[in-house]
Amino acid sequence: MHFFIMHTILITGGAGFIGSHLTRLFVTKYPHYKIVNLDALTYAGNLANLKDIESASNYHFIKGDITDTELLQQLFTQHRFTAVLHCAAESHVDRSITDPLAFVRTNVVGTSSLLLAAREFWKADFTDKLFYHISTDEVYGSLGETGYFYETTPYDPRSPYSASKASSDHFVRAFYHTYGLPVKISNCSNNYGPFHFPEKLIPLSINNIIHNKPLPIYGKGENIRDWLYVEDHARAIDVIFHNGKIGETYNIGGHNEWKNIDLIKELCKQMDSKLNRAPGTSEKLISFVKDRAGHDMRYAIDASKLKTELGWEPSLQFEEGLSKTIDWYLNNKEWLNNVVSGNYAKYYEDQYVKR
Ligand code: NAD
Ligand code: TYD
């Protein structure tokens, strides 16, 4: 992959959280690339996430589903893509517990449909083509108090979400080994930052603190996640896209482990200060609720391959990234209010009030 190639890139799921940051980075950093964003605009997809680049001349949006094989064939024929950056997915563990088939459909069938379309269109000549699959560290399972996930760690998914992502990773590798399709995979830890849908821990808690609502902590709050600022993830994908090796997997992580309860306390402290509330006010909202079924205990990524081979490192300390994130939500209350209107209220009721 070289910088002088005039790529036409199909980004899937570009209207979602990570996809929108990635689309923005590629549209602005590579004006000579043509970017086509294919997104079904599910509850998680929102064109407001891309408002600042929607009229860029190298950007084009198409509303459509990655399981629609006829549409994929038509798009490959029309745009002659040279690369796919595959972000579209069902991404929330709690939703996968209530509706696992939706995850099989998009993550397994959708990914396989995209792989087939790319193979069909590129099979005469794979030179300078790339299918880049964006995946998660959750495929590796759950860690105890020590140890890390390496690229060589055996897959051990334990939620319907991670099982569907693991399956999609296996299909990507199967297409590499069986058909020679040029692929890359990255598995990243938990992201946070602007445009994060408020069903996930950090934006949900920011929204609840703003509205003085209880902060639901599953179990005892002792589960550990490794958090990475979303723009650092997008930067890592950029580096791997251009300089990573075909057929390889790269782990991406922040070396930044937080127990959920400690993270929420840090969030409460920062929000009290930004909202001019007395110290300790937001912490009183913490409410321990029934644990998530099959709740993975700890995730921790070893990202040294990415650092040693491609020179990538996270740029932000967590406290700083969290502060930037809170500021963004406080300055974008209209975005927040729009996404929590409509179906969100029903989701919240089912997930937190009726359980
Ligand atoms: P998201 O839920 O915010 O966005 C997903 C996007 O995909 C939405 O825009 C949605 O409309 C679109 N989409 C869903 N189903 C579709 C379909 N059938 N056809 C077309 N578009 C569809 O997800 P995210 O958090 O941005 O995650 C993006 C990718 O990164 C996923 O593959 C996820 O597994 C992976 N990932 C996420 C995290 C994280 O912390 N959020 C961490 C590591 C990896
Ligand atoms: P989440 O943001 O859903 O990401 P993931 O499950 O993919 O790691 O959850 C992060 C952690 O926070 C996870 O351990 C579950 C926990 N959690 C809560 O305690 N309360 C909540 O309301 C949510 C959404 C998550």
Short mmCIF file of C-alpha atoms and ligand atoms in Angstrom, two decimals:
data_model
loop_
_atom_site.label_atom_id
_atom_site.label_comp_id
_atom_site.label_asym_id
_atom_site.label_seq_id
_atom_site.Cartn_x
_atom_site.Cartn_y
_atom_site.Cartn_z
CA MET A 1 0.00 0.00 0.00
CA HIS A 2 1.59 3.27 -1.01
CA PHE A 3 0.55 6.85 -0.40
CA PHE A 4 0.64 7.75 -4.10
CA ILE A 5 -2.03 5.20 -5.00
CA MET A 6 -5.27 6.95 -5.97
CA HIS A 7 -7.51 4.89 -3.73
CA THR A 8 -11.25 4.66 -4.01
CA ILE A 9 -12.20 3.36 -0.59
CA LEU A 10 -15.45 1.81 0.53
CA ILE A 11 -15.88 2.61 4.23
CA THR A 12 -18.73 0.65 5.80
CA GLY A 13 -20.44 1.95 8.94
CA GLY A 14 -18.92 5.41 8.45
CA ALA A 15 -21.86 7.08 10.20
CA GLY A 16 -21.18 5.24 13.46
CA PHE A 17 -18.85 6.18 16.29
CA ILE A 18 -15.44 4.92 15.11
CA GLY A 19 -16.42 4.95 11.43
CA SER A 20 -17.18 8.69 11.52
CA HIS A 21 -13.76 9.53 12.99
CA LEU A 22 -12.07 7.29 10.45
CA THR A 23 -14.05 8.75 7.55
CA ARG A 24 -13.20 12.30 8.67
CA LEU A 25 -9.50 11.43 8.95
CA PHE A 26 -9.31 9.84 5.49
CA VAL A 27 -11.44 12.50 3.74
CA THR A 28 -9.40 15.39 5.16
CA LYS A 29 -5.91 13.83 5.21
CA TYR A 30 -6.11 12.23 1.75
CA PRO A 31 -7.95 14.66 -0.56
CA HIS A 32 -6.76 12.59 -3.56
CA TYR A 33 -8.62 9.50 -2.28
CA LYS A 34 -12.29 9.06 -3.08
CA ILE A 35 -14.27 7.86 -0.05
CA VAL A 36 -17.64 6.16 -0.33
CA ASN A 37 -19.43 5.63 2.98
CA LEU A 38 -22.00 2.80 2.98
CA ASP A 39 -24.12 2.79 6.11
CA ALA A 40 -27.58 1.38 6.87
CA LEU A 41 -28.19 4.16 9.42
CA THR A 42 -29.37 1.84 12.18
CA TYR A 43 -30.04 3.39 15.61
CA ALA A 44 -26.23 3.72 15.94
CA GLY A 45 -25.63 5.49 12.63
CA ASN A 46 -26.09 9.23 12.45
CA LEU A 47 -25.24 11.54 9.56
CA ALA A 48 -24.88 14.42 12.04
CA ASN A 49 -21.58 12.73 13.00
CA LEU A 50 -20.21 13.75 9.58
CA LYS A 51 -21.74 17.19 9.12
CA ASP A 52 -18.39 18.96 8.79
CA ILE A 53 -17.30 16.83 5.82
CA GLU A 54 -20.60 16.01 4.11
CA SER A 55 -19.99 18.37 1.20
CA ALA A 56 -16.31 17.49 0.66
CA SER A 57 -15.73 16.76 -3.03
CA ASN A 58 -13.96 13.43 -2.33
CA TYR A 59 -16.78 12.12 -0.09
CA HIS A 60 -19.97 10.33 -1.04
CA PHE A 61 -22.64 8.74 1.19
CA ILE A 62 -24.84 5.77 0.31
CA LYS A 63 -27.57 4.47 2.58
CA GLY A 64 -27.57 0.70 2.32
CA ASP A 65 -27.03 -2.60 4.05
CA ILE A 66 -23.85 -4.69 3.87
CA THR A 67 -25.95 -7.86 3.59
CA ASP A 68 -27.49 -6.57 0.32
CA THR A 69 -25.34 -8.51 -2.16
CA GLU A 70 -26.89 -6.93 -5.24
CA LEU A 71 -26.14 -3.45 -3.92
CA LEU A 72 -22.56 -4.45 -3.13
CA GLN A 73 -22.06 -5.78 -6.66
CA GLN A 74 -23.52 -2.60 -8.11
CA LEU A 75 -21.31 -0.37 -5.91
CA PHE A 76 -18.10 -2.28 -6.70
CA THR A 77 -18.90 -2.08 -10.43
CA GLN A 78 -19.80 1.61 -10.31
CA HIS A 79 -17.00 2.90 -8.06
CA ARG A 80 -14.22 0.34 -8.77
CA PHE A 81 -13.09 0.30 -5.14
CA THR A 82 -9.43 -0.43 -4.50
CA ALA A 83 -9.87 -0.87 -0.74
CA VAL A 84 -12.50 -1.62 1.88
CA LEU A 85 -12.36 -0.27 5.43
CA HIS A 86 -14.96 -2.38 7.17
CA CYS A 87 -16.40 -0.76 10.31
CA ALA A 88 -20.10 -1.57 10.02
CA ALA A 89 -21.26 -3.82 12.83
CA GLU A 90 -23.71 -4.34 15.59
CA SER A 91 -21.45 -3.27 18.44
CA HIS A 92 -23.16 -3.36 21.85
CA VAL A 93 -22.78 -6.41 24.11
CA ASP A 94 -26.04 -5.80 26.01
CA ARG A 95 -28.04 -5.68 22.77
CA SER A 96 -26.33 -8.91 21.64
CA ILE A 97 -27.66 -10.61 24.76
CA THR A 98 -31.26 -9.71 23.88
CA ASP A 99 -31.01 -10.11 20.08
CA PRO A 100 -28.06 -12.32 19.04
CA LEU A 101 -29.36 -12.98 15.52
CA ALA A 102 -29.05 -9.31 14.57
CA PHE A 103 -25.33 -9.72 15.33
CA VAL A 104 -25.03 -12.87 13.24
CA ARG A 105 -26.77 -11.08 10.39
CA THR A 106 -24.65 -7.95 10.22
CA ASN A 107 -21.33 -9.10 11.68
CA VAL A 108 -21.11 -12.59 10.17
CA VAL A 109 -23.35 -12.57 7.08
CA GLY A 110 -22.60 -8.89 6.31
CA THR A 111 -18.82 -9.33 6.57
CA SER A 112 -18.93 -12.51 4.47
CA SER A 113 -21.05 -10.73 1.83
CA LEU A 114 -18.49 -7.93 1.63
CA LEU A 115 -15.61 -10.41 1.38
CA LEU A 116 -17.38 -12.20 -1.48
CA ALA A 117 -18.05 -8.94 -3.33
CA ALA A 118 -14.40 -7.83 -2.95
CA ARG A 119 -13.07 -11.21 -4.07
CA GLU A 120 -15.40 -11.33 -7.05
CA PHE A 121 -14.49 -7.85 -8.20
CA TRP A 122 -10.74 -8.06 -7.52
CA LYS A 123 -9.98 -11.70 -8.36
CA ALA A 124 -8.35 -10.97 -11.76
CA ASP A 125 -5.65 -8.91 -10.01
CA PHE A 126 -5.23 -8.50 -6.27
CA THR A 127 -2.29 -6.07 -6.65
CA ASP A 128 -2.65 -2.95 -4.50
CA LYS A 129 -6.08 -4.01 -3.23
CA LEU A 130 -6.91 -4.24 0.47
CA PHE A 131 -9.75 -5.53 2.62
CA TYR A 132 -9.19 -4.03 6.10
CA HIS A 133 -11.38 -5.50 8.84
CA ILE A 134 -11.88 -3.53 12.05
CA SER A 135 -12.33 -5.79 15.03
CA THR A 136 -12.25 -5.91 18.79
CA ASP A 137 -10.11 -7.31 21.61
CA GLU A 138 -13.26 -9.01 22.96
CA VAL A 139 -12.65 -11.95 20.58
CA TYR A 140 -9.84 -13.07 22.92
CA GLY A 141 -12.22 -13.62 25.84
CA SER A 142 -11.73 -12.56 29.43
CA LEU A 143 -8.50 -12.14 31.42
CA GLY A 144 -7.87 -12.70 35.11
CA GLU A 145 -5.86 -10.25 37.20
CA THR A 146 -2.69 -10.64 35.14
CA GLY A 147 -1.65 -11.14 31.51
CA TYR A 148 -2.40 -9.48 28.20
CA PHE A 149 -4.01 -10.23 24.87
CA TYR A 150 -1.40 -10.78 22.13
CA GLU A 151 -2.04 -11.24 18.42
CA THR A 152 -1.34 -14.94 19.04
CA THR A 153 -3.81 -15.35 21.94
CA PRO A 154 -6.35 -18.06 21.04
CA TYR A 155 -9.86 -16.80 20.39
CA ASP A 156 -12.30 -17.42 23.27
CA PRO A 157 -15.36 -15.20 22.71
CA ARG A 158 -17.97 -15.34 25.46
CA SER A 159 -20.77 -12.95 24.44
CA PRO A 160 -22.93 -13.15 21.29
CA TYR A 161 -21.27 -9.87 20.22
CA SER A 162 -17.72 -11.17 20.59
CA ALA A 163 -18.69 -14.55 19.08
CA SER A 164 -20.03 -12.78 15.99
CA LYS A 165 -16.89 -10.60 15.72
CA ALA A 166 -14.64 -13.67 16.18
CA SER A 167 -16.56 -15.42 13.43
CA SER A 168 -16.14 -12.43 11.11
CA ASP A 169 -12.37 -12.37 11.83
CA HIS A 170 -12.18 -16.08 10.95
CA PHE A 171 -13.98 -15.46 7.64
CA VAL A 172 -11.55 -12.66 6.80
CA ARG A 173 -8.57 -14.95 7.45
CA ALA A 174 -10.26 -17.80 5.55
CA PHE A 175 -10.56 -15.54 2.47
CA TYR A 176 -6.85 -14.67 2.78
CA HIS A 177 -5.72 -18.29 3.03
CA THR A 178 -8.22 -19.81 0.59
CA TYR A 179 -8.47 -17.20 -2.16
CA GLY A 180 -5.43 -15.00 -1.52
CA LEU A 181 -7.63 -11.96 -0.83
CA PRO A 182 -5.32 -9.23 0.54
CA VAL A 183 -6.57 -8.58 4.08
CA LYS A 184 -5.52 -6.89 7.31
CA ILE A 185 -7.23 -7.11 10.69
CA SER A 186 -6.88 -4.94 13.77
CA ASN A 187 -8.31 -5.79 17.19
CA CYS A 188 -8.77 -2.76 19.40
CA SER A 189 -9.63 -2.17 23.05
CA ASN A 190 -12.57 -0.03 24.29
CA ASN A 191 -12.80 3.35 22.56
CA TYR A 192 -14.17 6.59 23.99
CA GLY A 193 -14.59 10.13 22.66
CA PRO A 194 -17.02 12.39 20.76
CA PHE A 195 -20.02 10.89 18.87
CA HIS A 196 -20.10 7.79 21.11
CA PHE A 197 -23.68 6.53 21.36
CA PRO A 198 -24.96 6.89 24.95
CA GLU A 199 -25.74 3.19 25.39
CA LYS A 200 -22.04 2.60 26.18
CA LEU A 201 -20.62 3.20 29.67
CA ILE A 202 -18.89 6.57 29.30
CA PRO A 203 -21.41 8.56 27.21
CA LEU A 204 -24.35 6.98 29.08
CA SER A 205 -22.83 8.12 32.37
CA ILE A 206 -22.07 11.63 31.05
CA ASN A 207 -25.67 11.98 29.88
CA ASN A 208 -27.03 10.70 33.21
CA ILE A 209 -24.81 13.04 35.25
CA ILE A 210 -26.01 16.00 33.16
CA HIS A 211 -29.61 15.01 33.99
CA ASN A 212 -28.94 13.94 37.61
CA LYS A 213 -30.01 10.38 36.83
CA PRO A 214 -28.62 7.23 38.54
CA LEU A 215 -25.34 5.83 37.16
CA PRO A 216 -25.94 2.10 36.64
CA ILE A 217 -22.82 0.08 37.50
CA TYR A 218 -23.06 -3.62 36.70
CA GLY A 219 -22.15 -5.98 39.55
CA LYS A 220 -19.55 -4.48 41.89
CA GLY A 221 -17.91 -2.27 39.26
CA GLU A 222 -14.73 -4.33 39.44
CA ASN A 223 -14.55 -5.28 35.77
CA ILE A 224 -11.57 -3.80 33.96
CA ARG A 225 -11.39 -2.31 30.47
CA ASP A 226 -8.44 -0.80 28.55
CA TRP A 227 -9.57 2.58 27.15
CA LEU A 228 -8.29 4.32 24.02
CA TYR A 229 -9.27 7.75 22.67
CA VAL A 230 -11.13 7.19 19.39
CA GLU A 231 -8.90 9.51 17.32
CA ASP A 232 -5.88 7.47 18.40
CA HIS A 233 -7.66 4.36 17.10
CA ALA A 234 -8.36 6.08 13.76
CA ARG A 235 -4.67 7.07 13.55
CA ALA A 236 -3.62 3.49 14.21
CA ILE A 237 -5.91 2.24 11.42
CA ASP A 238 -4.39 4.83 9.06
CA VAL A 239 -0.87 3.59 9.87
CA ILE A 240 -1.82 -0.09 9.48
CA PHE A 241 -3.79 0.60 6.28
CA HIS A 242 -0.74 2.19 4.64
CA ASN A 243 2.20 0.39 6.25
CA GLY A 244 0.94 -2.85 7.80
CA LYS A 245 1.65 -6.23 6.22
CA ILE A 246 -0.95 -8.11 4.19
CA GLY A 247 -2.39 -11.10 6.04
CA GLU A 248 -1.36 -9.74 9.46
CA THR A 249 -3.28 -8.91 12.60
CA TYR A 250 -2.42 -5.91 14.79
CA ASN A 251 -3.59 -5.32 18.35
CA ILE A 252 -4.41 -1.70 19.22
CA GLY A 253 -4.71 -0.59 22.84
CA GLY A 254 -4.18 2.27 25.22
CA HIS A 255 -2.16 0.55 27.98
CA ASN A 256 -4.77 2.23 30.10
CA GLU A 257 -6.69 -0.14 32.36
CA TRP A 258 -9.46 1.14 34.57
CA LYS A 259 -11.83 -0.62 36.93
CA ASN A 260 -15.32 0.56 35.97
CA ILE A 261 -15.97 2.02 39.42
CA ASP A 262 -12.69 3.99 39.43
CA LEU A 263 -13.40 5.29 35.94
CA ILE A 264 -16.87 6.46 36.96
CA LYS A 265 -15.45 8.18 40.06
CA GLU A 266 -12.92 10.04 37.88
CA LEU A 267 -15.74 11.00 35.52
CA CYS A 268 -17.88 12.24 38.45
CA LYS A 269 -14.97 14.31 39.79
CA GLN A 270 -14.32 15.98 36.43
CA MET A 271 -18.01 16.60 35.79
CA ASP A 272 -18.60 18.16 39.22
CA SER A 273 -15.82 20.60 38.48
CA LYS A 274 -17.00 21.40 34.92
CA LEU A 275 -20.65 21.77 36.00
CA ASN A 276 -19.71 23.85 39.08
CA ARG A 277 -21.25 21.29 41.39
CA ALA A 278 -19.91 20.65 44.90
CA PRO A 279 -17.25 17.87 44.95
CA GLY A 280 -18.96 14.51 45.61
CA THR A 281 -22.32 15.51 44.08
CA SER A 282 -22.22 13.21 41.03
CA GLU A 283 -20.75 10.23 42.94
CA LYS A 284 -23.99 10.10 44.92
CA LEU A 285 -25.71 9.04 41.67
CA ILE A 286 -23.72 5.76 41.51
CA SER A 287 -26.13 2.85 41.66
CA PHE A 288 -25.02 -0.80 41.63
CA VAL A 289 -27.36 -2.88 39.46
CA LYS A 290 -27.70 -6.54 38.42
CA ASP A 291 -24.58 -7.76 36.63
CA ARG A 292 -24.44 -8.32 32.88
CA ALA A 293 -24.85 -12.02 31.97
CA GLY A 294 -21.43 -13.58 31.25
CA HIS A 295 -19.71 -10.28 32.05
CA ASP A 296 -16.06 -10.48 30.91
CA MET A 297 -13.80 -9.59 33.85
CA ARG A 298 -10.82 -7.90 32.27
CA TYR A 299 -9.52 -6.86 28.86
CA ALA A 300 -5.92 -5.70 28.37
CA ILE A 301 -4.11 -5.36 25.07
CA ASP A 302 -0.42 -5.77 24.38
CA ALA A 303 0.10 -3.35 21.46
CA SER A 304 3.87 -3.71 21.25
CA LYS A 305 3.80 -5.23 17.74
CA LEU A 306 2.16 -2.05 16.44
CA LYS A 307 4.65 0.14 18.29
CA THR A 308 7.76 -1.83 17.28
CA GLU A 309 6.82 -2.49 13.66
CA LEU A 310 4.89 0.64 12.73
CA GLY A 311 5.79 3.20 15.40
CA TRP A 312 2.24 3.89 16.61
CA GLU A 313 1.54 4.93 20.21
CA PRO A 314 -1.47 6.49 21.92
CA SER A 315 -1.17 10.28 22.04
CA LEU A 316 -3.43 11.14 24.98
CA GLN A 317 -3.40 10.40 28.70
CA PHE A 318 -6.78 9.11 29.86
CA GLU A 319 -7.61 12.03 32.19
CA GLU A 320 -6.95 14.45 29.32
CA GLY A 321 -8.95 12.40 26.80
CA LEU A 322 -11.82 12.09 29.25
CA SER A 323 -11.80 15.85 29.85
CA LYS A 324 -11.92 16.51 26.07
CA THR A 325 -14.75 14.01 25.75
CA ILE A 326 -16.83 15.58 28.54
CA ASP A 327 -16.27 19.05 27.03
CA TRP A 328 -17.48 17.78 23.66
CA TYR A 329 -20.71 16.39 25.16
CA LEU A 330 -21.33 19.57 27.16
CA ASN A 331 -20.82 21.66 24.01
CA ASN A 332 -22.96 19.37 21.84
CA LYS A 333 -26.09 18.93 23.91
CA GLU A 334 -28.22 19.18 20.78
CA TRP A 335 -26.48 16.11 19.31
CA LEU A 336 -26.96 14.30 22.62
CA ASN A 337 -30.62 15.28 22.94
CA ASN A 338 -31.30 14.19 19.36
CA VAL A 339 -29.81 10.73 19.82
CA VAL A 340 -31.56 10.09 23.14
CA SER A 341 -34.97 11.03 21.75
CA GLY A 342 -37.06 8.41 19.93
CA ASN A 343 -36.11 4.75 20.35
CA TYR A 344 -33.48 5.40 23.01
CA ALA A 345 -36.14 5.88 25.71
CA LYS A 346 -37.58 2.42 25.01
CA TYR A 347 -34.10 0.84 25.01
CA TYR A 348 -33.27 2.53 28.33
CA GLU A 349 -36.53 1.39 29.92
CA ASP A 350 -36.00 -2.25 28.81
CA GLN A 351 -32.33 -2.34 29.78
CA TYR A 352 -32.33 -0.46 33.09
CA VAL A 353 -35.82 0.06 34.47
CA LYS A 354 -37.54 -3.29 33.84
CA ARG A 355 -34.53 -5.55 34.60
P1 NAD B 1 -21.35 1.79 16.14
O1 NAD B 1 -22.41 0.87 16.65
O2 NAD B 1 -21.21 3.14 16.74
O3 NAD B 1 -21.54 2.01 14.57
C1 NAD B 1 -21.85 0.97 13.69
C2 NAD B 1 -22.25 1.57 12.36
O4 NAD B 1 -22.54 0.50 11.45
C3 NAD B 1 -23.52 2.45 12.43
O5 NAD B 1 -23.33 3.62 11.68
C4 NAD B 1 -24.59 1.56 11.81
O6 NAD B 1 -25.61 2.32 11.17
C5 NAD B 1 -23.77 0.77 10.81
N1 NAD B 1 -24.39 -0.53 10.50
C6 NAD B 1 -24.87 -1.46 11.37
N2 NAD B 1 -25.38 -2.52 10.71
C7 NAD B 1 -25.20 -2.26 9.39
C8 NAD B 1 -25.50 -2.98 8.21
N3 NAD B 1 -26.10 -4.19 8.26
N4 NAD B 1 -25.17 -2.43 7.02
C9 NAD B 1 -24.58 -1.21 6.95
N5 NAD B 1 -24.28 -0.48 8.04
C10 NAD B 1 -24.58 -1.01 9.25
O7 NAD B 1 -20.00 0.95 16.26
P2 NAD B 1 -18.53 1.47 16.60
O8 NAD B 1 -18.37 1.54 18.07
O9 NAD B 1 -18.19 2.63 15.77
O10 NAD B 1 -17.68 0.20 16.10
C11 NAD B 1 -17.19 0.14 14.76
C12 NAD B 1 -16.38 -1.12 14.60
O11 NAD B 1 -15.29 -1.11 15.52
C13 NAD B 1 -17.17 -2.40 14.90
O12 NAD B 1 -16.78 -3.39 14.00
C14 NAD B 1 -16.76 -2.77 16.31
O13 NAD B 1 -16.84 -4.16 16.49
C15 NAD B 1 -15.32 -2.28 16.32
N6 NAD B 1 -14.77 -1.91 17.64
C16 NAD B 1 -15.46 -1.05 18.46
C17 NAD B 1 -14.90 -0.69 19.68
C18 NAD B 1 -15.59 0.29 20.60
O14 NAD B 1 -15.11 0.49 21.73
N7 NAD B 1 -16.66 0.94 20.18
C19 NAD B 1 -13.66 -1.21 20.07
C20 NAD B 1 -13.00 -2.08 19.21
C21 NAD B 1 -13.55 -2.42 17.99
P1 TYD B 2 -19.51 -1.02 27.40
O1 TYD B 2 -19.30 0.44 27.24
O2 TYD B 2 -20.85 -1.60 27.08
O3 TYD B 2 -18.37 -1.76 26.55
P2 TYD B 2 -17.94 -3.34 26.53
O4 TYD B 2 -18.99 -4.15 27.16
O5 TYD B 2 -17.85 -3.60 25.06
O6 TYD B 2 -16.63 -3.41 27.25
O7 TYD B 2 -19.18 -1.42 28.90
C1 TYD B 2 -17.93 -1.11 29.49
C2 TYD B 2 -17.91 -1.70 30.89
O8 TYD B 2 -18.88 -1.01 31.69
C3 TYD B 2 -18.32 -3.17 30.93
O9 TYD B 2 -17.56 -3.82 31.96
C4 TYD B 2 -19.80 -3.14 31.31
C5 TYD B 2 -19.88 -1.91 32.20
N1 TYD B 2 -21.18 -1.16 32.15
C6 TYD B 2 -21.80 -0.81 33.34
O10 TYD B 2 -21.32 -1.09 34.46
N2 TYD B 2 -22.98 -0.11 33.27
C7 TYD B 2 -23.55 0.24 32.08
O11 TYD B 2 -24.65 0.87 32.09
C8 TYD B 2 -22.89 -0.12 30.87
C9 TYD B 2 -23.48 0.24 29.54
C10 TYD B 2 -21.69 -0.82 30.95
#
